[in-house]
Short mmCIF file of N, CA, C and O in Angstrom, two decimals:
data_model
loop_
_atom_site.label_atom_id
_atom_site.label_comp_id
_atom_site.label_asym_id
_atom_site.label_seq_id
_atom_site.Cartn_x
_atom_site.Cartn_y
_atom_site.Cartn_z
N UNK A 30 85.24 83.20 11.91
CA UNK A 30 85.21 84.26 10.92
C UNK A 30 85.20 85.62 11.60
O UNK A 30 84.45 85.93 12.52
N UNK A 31 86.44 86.62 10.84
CA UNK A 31 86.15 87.63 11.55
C UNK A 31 86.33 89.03 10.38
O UNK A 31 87.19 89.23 9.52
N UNK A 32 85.03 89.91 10.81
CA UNK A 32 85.19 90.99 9.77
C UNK A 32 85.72 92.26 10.16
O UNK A 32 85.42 92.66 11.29
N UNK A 33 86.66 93.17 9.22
CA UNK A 33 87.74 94.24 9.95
C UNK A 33 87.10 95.12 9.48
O UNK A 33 86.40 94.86 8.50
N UNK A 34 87.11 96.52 10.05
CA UNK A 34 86.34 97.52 9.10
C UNK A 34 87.47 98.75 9.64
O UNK A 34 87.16 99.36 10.66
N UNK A 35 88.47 99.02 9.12
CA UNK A 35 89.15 100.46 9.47
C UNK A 35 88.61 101.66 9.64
O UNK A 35 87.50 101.82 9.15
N UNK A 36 89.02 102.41 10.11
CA UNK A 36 88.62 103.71 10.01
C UNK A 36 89.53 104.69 11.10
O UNK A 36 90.11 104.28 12.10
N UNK A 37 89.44 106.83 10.36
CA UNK A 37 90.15 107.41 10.98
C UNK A 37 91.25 108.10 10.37
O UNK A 37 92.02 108.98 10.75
N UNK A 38 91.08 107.43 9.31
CA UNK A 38 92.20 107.91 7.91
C UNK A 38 91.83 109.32 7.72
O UNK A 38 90.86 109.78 8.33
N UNK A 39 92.58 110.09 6.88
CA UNK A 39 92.36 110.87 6.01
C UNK A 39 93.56 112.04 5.94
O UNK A 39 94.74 111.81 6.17
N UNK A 40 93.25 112.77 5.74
CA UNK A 40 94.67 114.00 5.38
C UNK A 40 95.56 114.83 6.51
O UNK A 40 95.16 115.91 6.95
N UNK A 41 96.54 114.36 6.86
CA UNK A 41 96.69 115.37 8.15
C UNK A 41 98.01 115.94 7.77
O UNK A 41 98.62 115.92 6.70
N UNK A 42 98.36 116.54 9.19
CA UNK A 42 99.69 117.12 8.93
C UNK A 42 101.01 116.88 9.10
O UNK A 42 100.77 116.54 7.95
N UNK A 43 101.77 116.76 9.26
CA UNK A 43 103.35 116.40 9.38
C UNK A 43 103.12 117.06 11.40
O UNK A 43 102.60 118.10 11.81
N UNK A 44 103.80 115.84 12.20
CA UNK A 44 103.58 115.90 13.35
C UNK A 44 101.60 115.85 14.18
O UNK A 44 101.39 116.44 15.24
N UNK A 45 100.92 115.38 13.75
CA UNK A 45 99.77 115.26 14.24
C UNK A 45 99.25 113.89 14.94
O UNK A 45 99.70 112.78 14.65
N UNK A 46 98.71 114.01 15.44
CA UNK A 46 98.70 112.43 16.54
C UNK A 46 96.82 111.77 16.10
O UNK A 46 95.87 112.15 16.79
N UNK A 47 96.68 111.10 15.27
CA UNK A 47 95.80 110.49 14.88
C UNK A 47 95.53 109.25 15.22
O UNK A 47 96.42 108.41 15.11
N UNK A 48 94.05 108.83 15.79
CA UNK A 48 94.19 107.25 16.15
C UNK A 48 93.19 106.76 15.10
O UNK A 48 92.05 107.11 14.82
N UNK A 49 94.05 105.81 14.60
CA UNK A 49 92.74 104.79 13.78
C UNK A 49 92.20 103.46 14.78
O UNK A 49 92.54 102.92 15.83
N UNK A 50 91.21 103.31 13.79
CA UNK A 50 90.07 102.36 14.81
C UNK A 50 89.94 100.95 13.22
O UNK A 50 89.83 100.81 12.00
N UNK A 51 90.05 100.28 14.47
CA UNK A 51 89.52 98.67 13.50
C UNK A 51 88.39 97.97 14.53
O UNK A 51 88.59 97.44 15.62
N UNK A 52 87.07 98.16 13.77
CA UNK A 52 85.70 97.56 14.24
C UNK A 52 85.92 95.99 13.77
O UNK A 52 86.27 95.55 12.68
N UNK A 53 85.54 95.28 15.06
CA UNK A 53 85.62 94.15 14.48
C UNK A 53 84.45 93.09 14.61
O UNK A 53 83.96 93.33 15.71
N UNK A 54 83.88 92.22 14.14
CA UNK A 54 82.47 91.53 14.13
C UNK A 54 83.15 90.28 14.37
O UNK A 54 84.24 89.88 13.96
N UNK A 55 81.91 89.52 15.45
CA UNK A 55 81.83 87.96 15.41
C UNK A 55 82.34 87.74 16.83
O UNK A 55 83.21 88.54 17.17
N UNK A 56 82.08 87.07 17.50
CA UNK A 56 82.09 86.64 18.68
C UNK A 56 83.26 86.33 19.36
O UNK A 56 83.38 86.38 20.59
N UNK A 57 84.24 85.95 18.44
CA UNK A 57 85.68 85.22 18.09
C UNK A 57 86.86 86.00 18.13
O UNK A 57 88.04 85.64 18.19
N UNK A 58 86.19 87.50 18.08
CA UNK A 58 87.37 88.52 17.75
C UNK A 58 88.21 88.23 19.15
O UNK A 58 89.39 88.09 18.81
N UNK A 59 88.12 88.12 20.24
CA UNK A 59 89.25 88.27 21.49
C UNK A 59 89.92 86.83 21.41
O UNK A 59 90.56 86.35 22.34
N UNK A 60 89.68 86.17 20.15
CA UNK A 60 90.62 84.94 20.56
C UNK A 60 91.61 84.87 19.45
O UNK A 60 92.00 83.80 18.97
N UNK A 61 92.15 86.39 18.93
CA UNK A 61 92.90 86.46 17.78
C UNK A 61 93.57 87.28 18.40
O UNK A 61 93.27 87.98 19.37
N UNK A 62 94.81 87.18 17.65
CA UNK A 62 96.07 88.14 17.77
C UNK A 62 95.64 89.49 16.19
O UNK A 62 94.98 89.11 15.23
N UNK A 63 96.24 91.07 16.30
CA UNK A 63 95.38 91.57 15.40
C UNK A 63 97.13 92.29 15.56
O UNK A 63 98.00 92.22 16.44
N UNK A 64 97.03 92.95 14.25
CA UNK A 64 97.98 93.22 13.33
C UNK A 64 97.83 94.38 12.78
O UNK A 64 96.62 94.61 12.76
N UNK A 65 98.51 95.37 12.24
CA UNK A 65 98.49 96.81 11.97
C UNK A 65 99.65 96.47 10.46
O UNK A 65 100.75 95.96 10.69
N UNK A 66 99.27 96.78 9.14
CA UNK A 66 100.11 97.03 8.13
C UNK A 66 99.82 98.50 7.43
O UNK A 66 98.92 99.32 7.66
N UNK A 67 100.92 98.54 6.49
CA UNK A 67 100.51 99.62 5.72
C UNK A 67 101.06 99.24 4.04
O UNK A 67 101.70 98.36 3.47
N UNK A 68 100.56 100.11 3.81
CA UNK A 68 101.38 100.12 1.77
C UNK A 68 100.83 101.51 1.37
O UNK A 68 99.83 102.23 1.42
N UNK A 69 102.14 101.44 0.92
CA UNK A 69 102.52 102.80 0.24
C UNK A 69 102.57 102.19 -0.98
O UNK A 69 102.94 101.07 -1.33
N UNK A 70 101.84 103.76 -1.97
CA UNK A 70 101.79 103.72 -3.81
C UNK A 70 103.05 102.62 -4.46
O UNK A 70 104.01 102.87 -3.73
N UNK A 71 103.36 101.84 -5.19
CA UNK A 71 104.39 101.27 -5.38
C UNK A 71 105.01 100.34 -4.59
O UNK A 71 105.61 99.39 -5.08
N UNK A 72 104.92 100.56 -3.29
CA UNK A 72 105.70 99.50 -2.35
C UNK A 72 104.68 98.26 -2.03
O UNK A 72 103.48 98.22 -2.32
N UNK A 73 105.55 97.14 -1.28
CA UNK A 73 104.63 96.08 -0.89
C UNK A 73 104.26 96.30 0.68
O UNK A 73 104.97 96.91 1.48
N UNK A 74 103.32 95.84 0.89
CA UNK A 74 102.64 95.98 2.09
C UNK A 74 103.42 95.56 3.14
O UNK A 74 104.09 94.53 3.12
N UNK A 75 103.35 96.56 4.30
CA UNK A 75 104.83 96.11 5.48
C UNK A 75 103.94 96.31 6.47
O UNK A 75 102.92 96.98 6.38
N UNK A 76 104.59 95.36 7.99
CA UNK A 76 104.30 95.31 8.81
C UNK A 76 104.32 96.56 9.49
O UNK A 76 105.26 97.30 9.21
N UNK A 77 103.36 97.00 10.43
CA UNK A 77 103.62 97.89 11.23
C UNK A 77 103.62 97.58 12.94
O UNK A 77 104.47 97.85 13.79
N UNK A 78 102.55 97.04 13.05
CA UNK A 78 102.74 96.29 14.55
C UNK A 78 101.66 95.29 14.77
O UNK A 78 100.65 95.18 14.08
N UNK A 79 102.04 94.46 15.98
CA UNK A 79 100.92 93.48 16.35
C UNK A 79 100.50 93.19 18.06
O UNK A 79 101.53 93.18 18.73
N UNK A 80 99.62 93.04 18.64
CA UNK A 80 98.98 93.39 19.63
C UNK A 80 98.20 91.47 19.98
O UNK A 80 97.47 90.85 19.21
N UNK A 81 98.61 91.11 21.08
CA UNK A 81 98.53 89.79 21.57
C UNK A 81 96.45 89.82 21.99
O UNK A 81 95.79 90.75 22.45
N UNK A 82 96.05 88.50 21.60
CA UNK A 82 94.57 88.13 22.11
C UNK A 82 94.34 89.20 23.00
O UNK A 82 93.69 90.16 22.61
N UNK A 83 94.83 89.17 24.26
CA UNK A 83 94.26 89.69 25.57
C UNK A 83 94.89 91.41 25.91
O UNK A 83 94.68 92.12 26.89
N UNK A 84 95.88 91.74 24.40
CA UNK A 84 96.17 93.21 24.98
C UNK A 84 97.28 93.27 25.85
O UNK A 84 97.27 94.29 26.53
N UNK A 85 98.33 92.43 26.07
CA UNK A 85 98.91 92.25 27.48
C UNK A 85 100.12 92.32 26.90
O UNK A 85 101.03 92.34 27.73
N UNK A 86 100.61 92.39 25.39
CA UNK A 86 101.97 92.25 24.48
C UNK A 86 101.65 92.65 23.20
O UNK A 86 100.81 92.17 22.44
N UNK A 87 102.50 93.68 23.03
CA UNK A 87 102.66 94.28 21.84
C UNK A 87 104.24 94.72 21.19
O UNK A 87 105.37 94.65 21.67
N UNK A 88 103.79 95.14 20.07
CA UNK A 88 105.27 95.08 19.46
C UNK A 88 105.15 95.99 17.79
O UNK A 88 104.28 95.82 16.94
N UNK A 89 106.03 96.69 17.74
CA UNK A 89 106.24 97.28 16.70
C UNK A 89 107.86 97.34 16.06
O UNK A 89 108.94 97.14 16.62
N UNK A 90 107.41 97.81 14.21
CA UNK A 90 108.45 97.72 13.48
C UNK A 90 109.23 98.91 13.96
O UNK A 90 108.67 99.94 14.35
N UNK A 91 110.52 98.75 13.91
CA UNK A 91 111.74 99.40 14.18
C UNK A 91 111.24 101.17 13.67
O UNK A 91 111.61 102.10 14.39
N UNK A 92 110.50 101.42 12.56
CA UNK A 92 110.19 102.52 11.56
C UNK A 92 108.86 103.72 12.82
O UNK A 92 108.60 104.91 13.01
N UNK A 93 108.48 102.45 13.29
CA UNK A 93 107.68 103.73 13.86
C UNK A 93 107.57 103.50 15.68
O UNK A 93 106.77 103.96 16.50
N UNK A 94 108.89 102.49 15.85
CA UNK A 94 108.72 102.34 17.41
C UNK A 94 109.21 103.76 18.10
O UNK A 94 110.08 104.50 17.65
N UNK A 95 108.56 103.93 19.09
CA UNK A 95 108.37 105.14 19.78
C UNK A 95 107.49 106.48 19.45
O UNK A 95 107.78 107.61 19.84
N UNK A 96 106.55 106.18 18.79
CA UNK A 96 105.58 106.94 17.87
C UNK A 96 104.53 106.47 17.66
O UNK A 96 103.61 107.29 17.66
N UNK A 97 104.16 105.10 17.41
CA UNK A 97 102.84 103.97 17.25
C UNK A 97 102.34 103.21 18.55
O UNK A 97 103.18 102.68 19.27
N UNK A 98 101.14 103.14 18.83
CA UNK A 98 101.40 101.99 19.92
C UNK A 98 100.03 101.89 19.48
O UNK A 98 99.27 102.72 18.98
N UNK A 99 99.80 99.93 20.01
CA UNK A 99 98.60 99.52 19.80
C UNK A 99 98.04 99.06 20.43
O UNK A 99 98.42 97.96 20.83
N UNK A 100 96.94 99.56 20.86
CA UNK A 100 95.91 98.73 21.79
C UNK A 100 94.92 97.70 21.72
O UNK A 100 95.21 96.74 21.01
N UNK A 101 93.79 97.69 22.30
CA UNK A 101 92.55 97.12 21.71
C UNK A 101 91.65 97.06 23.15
O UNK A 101 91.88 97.34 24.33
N UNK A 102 90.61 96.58 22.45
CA UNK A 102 89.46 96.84 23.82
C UNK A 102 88.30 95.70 23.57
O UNK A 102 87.16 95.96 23.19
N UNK A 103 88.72 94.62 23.80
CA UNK A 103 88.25 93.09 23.86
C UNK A 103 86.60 93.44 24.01
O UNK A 103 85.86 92.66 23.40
N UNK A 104 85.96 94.52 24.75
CA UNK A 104 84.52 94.05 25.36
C UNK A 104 84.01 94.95 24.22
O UNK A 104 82.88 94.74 23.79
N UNK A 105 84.80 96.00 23.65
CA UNK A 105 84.05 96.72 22.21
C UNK A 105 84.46 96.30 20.91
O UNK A 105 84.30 96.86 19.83
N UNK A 106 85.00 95.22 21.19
CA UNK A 106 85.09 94.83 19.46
C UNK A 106 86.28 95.64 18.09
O UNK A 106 86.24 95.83 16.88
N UNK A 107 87.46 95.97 19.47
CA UNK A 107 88.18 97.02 18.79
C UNK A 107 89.20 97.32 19.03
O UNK A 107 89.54 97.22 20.21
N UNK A 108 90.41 97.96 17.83
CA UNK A 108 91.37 97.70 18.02
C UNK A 108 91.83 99.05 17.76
O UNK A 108 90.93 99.90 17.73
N UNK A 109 93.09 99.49 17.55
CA UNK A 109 93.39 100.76 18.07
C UNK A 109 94.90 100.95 17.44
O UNK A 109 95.74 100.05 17.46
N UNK A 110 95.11 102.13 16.92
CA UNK A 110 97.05 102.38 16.24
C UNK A 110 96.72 103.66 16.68
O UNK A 110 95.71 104.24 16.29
N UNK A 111 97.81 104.33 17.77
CA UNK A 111 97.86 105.45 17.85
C UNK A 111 98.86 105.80 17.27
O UNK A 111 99.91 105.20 17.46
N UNK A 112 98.75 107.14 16.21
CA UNK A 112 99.91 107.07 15.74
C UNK A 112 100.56 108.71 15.72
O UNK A 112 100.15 109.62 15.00
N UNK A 113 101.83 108.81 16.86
CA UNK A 113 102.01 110.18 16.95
C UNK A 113 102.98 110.88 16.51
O UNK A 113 103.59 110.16 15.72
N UNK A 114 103.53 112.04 16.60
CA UNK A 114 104.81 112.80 15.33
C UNK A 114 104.59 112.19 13.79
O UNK A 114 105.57 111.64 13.28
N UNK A 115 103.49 112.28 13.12
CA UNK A 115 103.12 111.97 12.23
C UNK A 115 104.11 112.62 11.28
O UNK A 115 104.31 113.83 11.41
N UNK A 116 105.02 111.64 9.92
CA UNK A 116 105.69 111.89 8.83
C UNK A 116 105.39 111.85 7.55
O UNK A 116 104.65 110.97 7.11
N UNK A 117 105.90 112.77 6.80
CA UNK A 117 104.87 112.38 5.39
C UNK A 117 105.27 111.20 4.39
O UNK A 117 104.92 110.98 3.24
N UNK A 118 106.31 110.37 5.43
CA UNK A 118 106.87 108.87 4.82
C UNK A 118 105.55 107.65 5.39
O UNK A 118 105.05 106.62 4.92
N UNK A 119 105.39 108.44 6.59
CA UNK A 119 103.88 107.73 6.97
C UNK A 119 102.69 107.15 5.88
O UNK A 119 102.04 106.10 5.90
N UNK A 120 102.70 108.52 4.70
CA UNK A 120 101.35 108.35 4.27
C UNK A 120 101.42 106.86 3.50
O UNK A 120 102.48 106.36 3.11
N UNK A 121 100.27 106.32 3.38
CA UNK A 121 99.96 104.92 3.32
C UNK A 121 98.77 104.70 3.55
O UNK A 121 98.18 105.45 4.32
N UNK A 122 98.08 103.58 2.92
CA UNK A 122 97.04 102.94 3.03
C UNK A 122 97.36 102.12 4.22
O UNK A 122 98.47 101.60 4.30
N UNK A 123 96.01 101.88 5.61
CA UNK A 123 96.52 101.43 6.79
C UNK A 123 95.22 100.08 6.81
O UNK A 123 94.06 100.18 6.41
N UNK A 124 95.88 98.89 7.39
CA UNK A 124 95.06 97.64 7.22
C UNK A 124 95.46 97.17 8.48
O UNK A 124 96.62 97.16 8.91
N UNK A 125 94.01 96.62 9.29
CA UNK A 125 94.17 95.70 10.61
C UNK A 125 94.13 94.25 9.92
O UNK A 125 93.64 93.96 8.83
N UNK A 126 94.61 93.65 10.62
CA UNK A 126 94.16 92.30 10.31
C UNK A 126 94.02 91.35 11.49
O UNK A 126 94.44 91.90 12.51
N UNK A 127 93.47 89.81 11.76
CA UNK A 127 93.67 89.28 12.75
C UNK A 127 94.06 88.07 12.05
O UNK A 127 93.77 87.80 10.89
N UNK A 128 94.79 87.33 12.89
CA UNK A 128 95.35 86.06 13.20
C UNK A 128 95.14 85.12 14.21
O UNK A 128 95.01 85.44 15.40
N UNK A 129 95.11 83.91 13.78
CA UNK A 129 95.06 82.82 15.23
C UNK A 129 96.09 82.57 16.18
O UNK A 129 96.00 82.06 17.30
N UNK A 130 97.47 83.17 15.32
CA UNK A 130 99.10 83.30 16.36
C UNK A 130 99.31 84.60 16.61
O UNK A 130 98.64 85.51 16.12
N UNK A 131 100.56 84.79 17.63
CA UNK A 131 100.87 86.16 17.89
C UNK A 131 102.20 85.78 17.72
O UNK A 131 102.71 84.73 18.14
N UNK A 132 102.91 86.92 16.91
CA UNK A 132 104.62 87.62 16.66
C UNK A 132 104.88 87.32 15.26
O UNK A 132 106.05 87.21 14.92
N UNK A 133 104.22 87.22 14.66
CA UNK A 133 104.46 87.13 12.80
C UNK A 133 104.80 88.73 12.56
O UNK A 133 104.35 89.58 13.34
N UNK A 134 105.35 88.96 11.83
CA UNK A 134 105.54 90.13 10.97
C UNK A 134 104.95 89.72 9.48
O UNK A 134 104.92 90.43 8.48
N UNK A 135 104.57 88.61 9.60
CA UNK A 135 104.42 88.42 7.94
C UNK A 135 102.93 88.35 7.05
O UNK A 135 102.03 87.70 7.58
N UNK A 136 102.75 88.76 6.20
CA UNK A 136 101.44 89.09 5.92
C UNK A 136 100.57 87.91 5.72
O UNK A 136 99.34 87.95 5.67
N UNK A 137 101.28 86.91 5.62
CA UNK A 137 100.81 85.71 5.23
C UNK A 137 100.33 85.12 6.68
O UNK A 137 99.45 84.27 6.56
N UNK A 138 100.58 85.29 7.48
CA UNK A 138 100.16 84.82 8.30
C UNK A 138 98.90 85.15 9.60
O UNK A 138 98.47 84.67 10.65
N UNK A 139 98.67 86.56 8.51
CA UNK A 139 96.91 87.16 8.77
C UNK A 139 95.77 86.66 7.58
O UNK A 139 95.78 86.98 6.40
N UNK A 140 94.65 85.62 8.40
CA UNK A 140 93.88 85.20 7.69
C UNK A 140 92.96 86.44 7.15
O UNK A 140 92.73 86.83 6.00
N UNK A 141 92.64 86.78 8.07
CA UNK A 141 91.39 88.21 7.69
C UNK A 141 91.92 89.34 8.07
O UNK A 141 92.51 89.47 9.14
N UNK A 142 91.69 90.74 6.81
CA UNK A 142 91.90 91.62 6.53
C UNK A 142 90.75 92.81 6.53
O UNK A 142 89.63 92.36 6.33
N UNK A 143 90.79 93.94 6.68
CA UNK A 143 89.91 95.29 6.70
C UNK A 143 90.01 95.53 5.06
O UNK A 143 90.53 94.88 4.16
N UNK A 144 89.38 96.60 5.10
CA UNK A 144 89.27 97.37 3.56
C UNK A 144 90.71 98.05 3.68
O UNK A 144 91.36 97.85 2.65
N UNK A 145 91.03 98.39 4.13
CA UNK A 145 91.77 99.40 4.81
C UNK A 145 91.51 100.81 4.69
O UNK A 145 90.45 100.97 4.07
N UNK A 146 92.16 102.11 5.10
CA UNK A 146 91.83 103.02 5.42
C UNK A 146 93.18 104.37 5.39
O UNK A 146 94.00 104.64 6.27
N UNK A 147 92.99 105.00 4.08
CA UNK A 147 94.09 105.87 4.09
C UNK A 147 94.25 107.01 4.73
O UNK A 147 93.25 107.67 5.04
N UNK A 148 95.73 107.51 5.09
CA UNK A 148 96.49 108.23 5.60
C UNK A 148 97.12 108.60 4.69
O UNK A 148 97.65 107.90 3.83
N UNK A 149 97.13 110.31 4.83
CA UNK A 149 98.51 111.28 3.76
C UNK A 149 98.61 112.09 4.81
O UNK A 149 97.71 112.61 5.47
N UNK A 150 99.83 112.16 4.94
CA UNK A 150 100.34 113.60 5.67
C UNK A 150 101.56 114.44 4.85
O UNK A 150 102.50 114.14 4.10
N UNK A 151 101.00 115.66 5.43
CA UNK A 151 101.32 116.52 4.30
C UNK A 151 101.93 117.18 5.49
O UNK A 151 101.62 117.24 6.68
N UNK A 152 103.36 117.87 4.43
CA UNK A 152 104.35 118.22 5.19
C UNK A 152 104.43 119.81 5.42
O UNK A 152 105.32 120.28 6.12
#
């Protein structure tokens, strides 16, 4: 069992470099692959990127490669979206999640989810 708690959201500007943080609980967290989505008002929830158990492979959607990158930090319980040249197509509600596989894009295939944690950028 693992619990996500986002955070880092909130109102910024068109081009601003913001990192969100996903706290994560339970002993178990470094033996998951963890996942970055978003959803926007109306749309369905899309992948944004995903980040391997040990940190060593990562990968992002076509939309924000060269602008997002994701880390994590196995001994603090935490995971990491840096997200830079911020757009106001960006704004979105932002959700970590973890998984027991790594390279899904698909939502279904993250057991546990955060509250998530919104982003607006204003242009």
């Amino acid at each position: 069992q693992v619990q996500l708690v986002e955070s880092g959201g909130g109102l910024v500007q068109a081009g601003d470099s913001p990192r969100l943080s996903c706290a994560a609980s339970g002993r178990t967290f470094r033996s998951y692959s963890m996942g970055w989505f978003r959803q926007a008002p109306g749309k369905e929830r899309e992948f944004v990127g995903a980040i391997n158990w040990s940190g060593t492979s990562t990968f992002v959607a076509d939309s924000v490669k060269g602008r997002f990158t994701i880390s994590r930090d196995n001994a603090k319980n935490m995971g990491y979206l840096q997200m830079n040249s911020l757009k106001p197509e960006d704004t979105a509600v932002y959700y970590c999640a973890a998984a027991t596989s790594y390279g899904s894009r698909l939502v279904g295939a993250y057991a546990y989810w955060g509250q998530g944690t919104q982003v607006t950028v204003s242009s």
